[in-house]
Amino acid sequence: MVHHRLQEAALELFLEFGYDQVTTTEIATRAGVTQRTFFRHFADKRDILFEREETLCAVLTAAVASAPPHLTPVHVLLNAFQSAEPMLEAHRAFVEPRYAVIAATPALSERELTKVATLTALLAAALEQRAVEPGLATLIVQTSLAAMNHATKRWLTDRSCRLSVHLDRSFALLSQLFADSQPQEAERANQVTPTARNG
C-alpha cells in the first residue's frame, strides 16, 4: 500500500537524519514513488505524523457523548480511551517511532502540545455536556490524559499486554493515588489552627 510505504519511508528518514533535514522528495524516493504521488496522500511531511489527529478526537468525543449515564467522569474518559484501542493497536509500529521523532524536534513538540490542548478542550466540553462543572471537567481531562500517556508508554515497551490492560492499570493507580490522599486531606481540613483556638 503506497500510503503505508510513504509512512515507513518518512519515519526511517526522520530517525536517520532528523525531521528538519528530510524533504518530501527524499521520502517519495525512499518509498519508490513520485513526489506527485506523495502529495496525493499527504499535504506535507508533518501531515505524516499528525494525520490521525482529527479521527482520534472524533472517536474520543463521540465515546464520551455516548457513554452510559451512570459512569463517573473519570470512567467515561477511560471508556473513551479504550474505544480508541483498535485504531492505536492497528498502528502500533508507527506510534513508537512517531514519539521519538516528535520528542527530538522542537517544532513538532510544540505541535503536539497544541494537539493535546485541543483534545483537552474538546473532551472537557463533552464532559460539560454531561453536567460536569467546567473547571472540574478540564482538571479531570488533564489528569486522565496523563494516565493515558503513562499507559501508552508502558504499552509500547511491554508487548505482552494490550493497551486496554495498561489503561486499566494506569487508571486504577490514579484512583489509588486519589484514595490515598483523601485521609490526609481530611485530617488537614479537620485541624484547628492556633489562631482559630484563640479566637
XYZ file of C-alpha atoms in Angstrom:
199
model
C 0.000 0.000 0.000
C 1.508 3.322 -1.089
C 0.209 5.251 1.905
C 1.877 2.844 4.310
C 5.124 2.779 2.309
C 5.327 6.553 2.465
C 4.828 6.497 6.234
C 7.521 3.882 6.718
C 9.939 5.712 4.429
C 9.349 9.011 6.203
C 9.882 7.556 9.665
C 13.069 5.798 8.566
C 14.458 9.043 7.146
C 13.333 11.151 10.122
C 15.096 8.784 12.521
C 18.235 8.559 10.377
C 18.739 12.233 9.520
C 16.337 14.248 11.661
C 12.936 15.591 10.698
C 14.170 19.025 9.609
C 16.762 17.576 7.223
C 14.348 15.395 5.226
C 12.416 16.602 2.165
C 9.224 15.265 0.627
C 11.221 14.363 -2.474
C 13.513 12.159 -0.401
C 10.537 10.484 1.250
C 8.940 9.769 -2.122
C 12.212 8.419 -3.497
C 12.738 6.124 -0.493
C 9.166 4.845 -0.926
C 9.687 4.289 -4.657
C 7.050 6.763 -5.831
C 6.967 10.226 -7.369
C 6.637 13.443 -5.416
C 3.249 13.952 -7.079
C 2.138 10.641 -5.573
C 3.356 11.808 -2.171
C 1.085 14.855 -2.319
C -1.887 12.691 -3.254
C -1.582 11.105 0.167
C -0.202 13.840 2.427
C -0.397 17.628 2.451
C 3.201 17.883 3.702
C 5.722 15.847 5.685
C 4.240 16.962 9.015
C 0.906 15.506 7.965
C 2.509 12.060 8.098
C 2.870 12.405 11.856
C -0.436 14.096 12.621
C -2.862 12.761 10.013
C -4.931 10.754 12.513
C -5.400 13.676 14.884
C -8.917 14.600 13.763
C -10.019 10.970 13.655
C -8.781 10.337 17.188
C -10.517 13.458 18.502
C -13.762 12.399 16.834
C -13.567 8.870 18.241
C -12.898 10.080 21.777
C -15.511 12.834 21.892
C -18.161 10.529 20.406
C -17.344 7.916 23.041
C -17.740 10.485 25.835
C -21.088 11.617 24.450
C -22.428 8.062 24.172
C -21.115 6.703 27.492
C -23.712 5.280 29.915
C -25.105 7.972 32.240
C -24.159 6.125 35.438
C -20.414 6.295 34.769
C -18.269 8.770 36.693
C -16.407 11.357 34.574
C -13.101 9.521 35.024
C -14.633 6.223 33.915
C -16.273 7.990 30.991
C -12.801 9.014 29.813
C -11.350 5.560 30.456
C -14.167 4.127 28.358
C -13.381 6.677 25.626
C -9.669 5.864 25.575
C -10.456 2.153 25.390
C -12.714 2.811 22.400
C -9.662 4.131 20.523
C -7.664 0.972 21.208
C -8.392 -0.748 17.841
C -7.056 2.246 15.923
C -3.937 2.526 18.088
C -3.267 -1.224 18.090
C -3.521 -1.279 14.285
C -0.800 1.379 14.059
C 1.405 0.276 16.937
C 4.513 0.012 14.749
C 4.002 3.658 13.773
C 3.329 5.062 17.249
C 6.730 4.362 18.846
C 8.962 5.964 16.163
C 6.483 8.831 15.933
C 7.048 9.556 19.639
C 10.816 9.529 19.083
C 10.703 11.892 16.093
C 8.412 14.379 17.855
C 10.497 14.340 21.042
C 13.635 15.131 19.037
C 12.083 18.018 17.068
C 11.114 21.215 18.969
C 8.663 22.440 16.313
C 6.867 19.087 16.348
C 6.819 19.041 20.147
C 5.035 22.397 20.062
C 2.572 20.997 17.533
C 1.965 18.009 19.811
C 1.259 20.334 22.736
C -1.244 22.218 20.581
C -2.907 18.931 19.704
C -3.152 17.972 23.375
C -4.625 21.378 24.243
C -7.226 20.999 21.508
C -8.123 17.494 22.647
C -8.342 18.662 26.254
C -10.779 21.419 25.307
C -12.930 19.054 23.232
C -13.123 16.390 25.920
C -13.783 18.956 28.653
C -16.635 20.389 26.595
C -18.017 16.879 26.112
C -17.916 16.310 29.883
C -19.643 19.635 30.462
C -22.483 18.340 28.302
C -22.789 15.596 30.917
C -23.297 18.242 33.640
C -19.690 18.334 34.873
C -18.646 21.778 36.137
C -16.334 23.453 33.559
C -13.228 23.915 35.706
C -13.553 20.412 37.120
C -14.071 18.968 33.646
C -10.761 20.408 32.472
C -8.924 19.080 35.546
C -10.391 15.596 35.058
C -9.420 15.548 31.389
C -5.852 16.750 32.062
C -5.369 14.119 34.767
C -6.890 11.360 32.651
C -4.760 12.266 29.636
C -1.689 11.945 31.849
C -2.856 8.455 32.812
C -3.465 7.688 29.136
C 0.040 8.848 28.249
C 1.512 6.697 31.013
C -0.428 3.677 29.757
C 0.669 4.282 26.165
C 4.345 4.423 27.094
C 4.038 1.203 29.086
C 2.210 -0.436 26.176
C 4.994 0.477 23.766
C 7.621 -1.205 25.950
C 5.541 -4.197 27.077
C 4.232 -6.255 24.181
C 2.766 -8.903 26.475
C -0.353 -6.818 27.177
C -2.876 -4.953 25.091
C -3.288 -1.212 25.525
C -6.594 -1.740 27.359
C -4.767 -3.666 30.099
C -2.289 -0.841 30.610
C -5.142 1.675 30.612
C -6.956 -0.254 33.345
C -3.757 -0.384 35.391
C -2.989 3.316 34.950
C -6.485 4.418 35.910
C -6.524 2.010 38.860
C -3.251 3.565 40.013
C -4.737 7.022 39.562
C -7.759 6.059 41.675
C -5.485 4.629 44.341
C -3.412 7.795 44.470
C -6.549 9.874 44.994
C -7.812 7.433 47.611
C -4.502 7.567 49.492
C -4.596 11.371 49.566
C -8.143 11.635 50.944
C -7.336 10.780 54.592
C -4.517 13.331 54.616
C -6.765 15.994 53.112
C -9.487 15.193 55.633
C -7.001 15.400 58.504
C -5.781 18.812 57.345
C -9.339 20.052 56.944
C -10.215 18.993 60.480
C -7.167 20.547 62.094
C -7.838 23.645 64.163
C -5.184 26.331 63.884
C -3.852 28.089 66.985
C -5.441 31.312 65.763
C -8.796 29.615 65.486
C -8.471 28.202 69.023
C -7.526 31.566 70.466
C -10.405 33.260 68.693
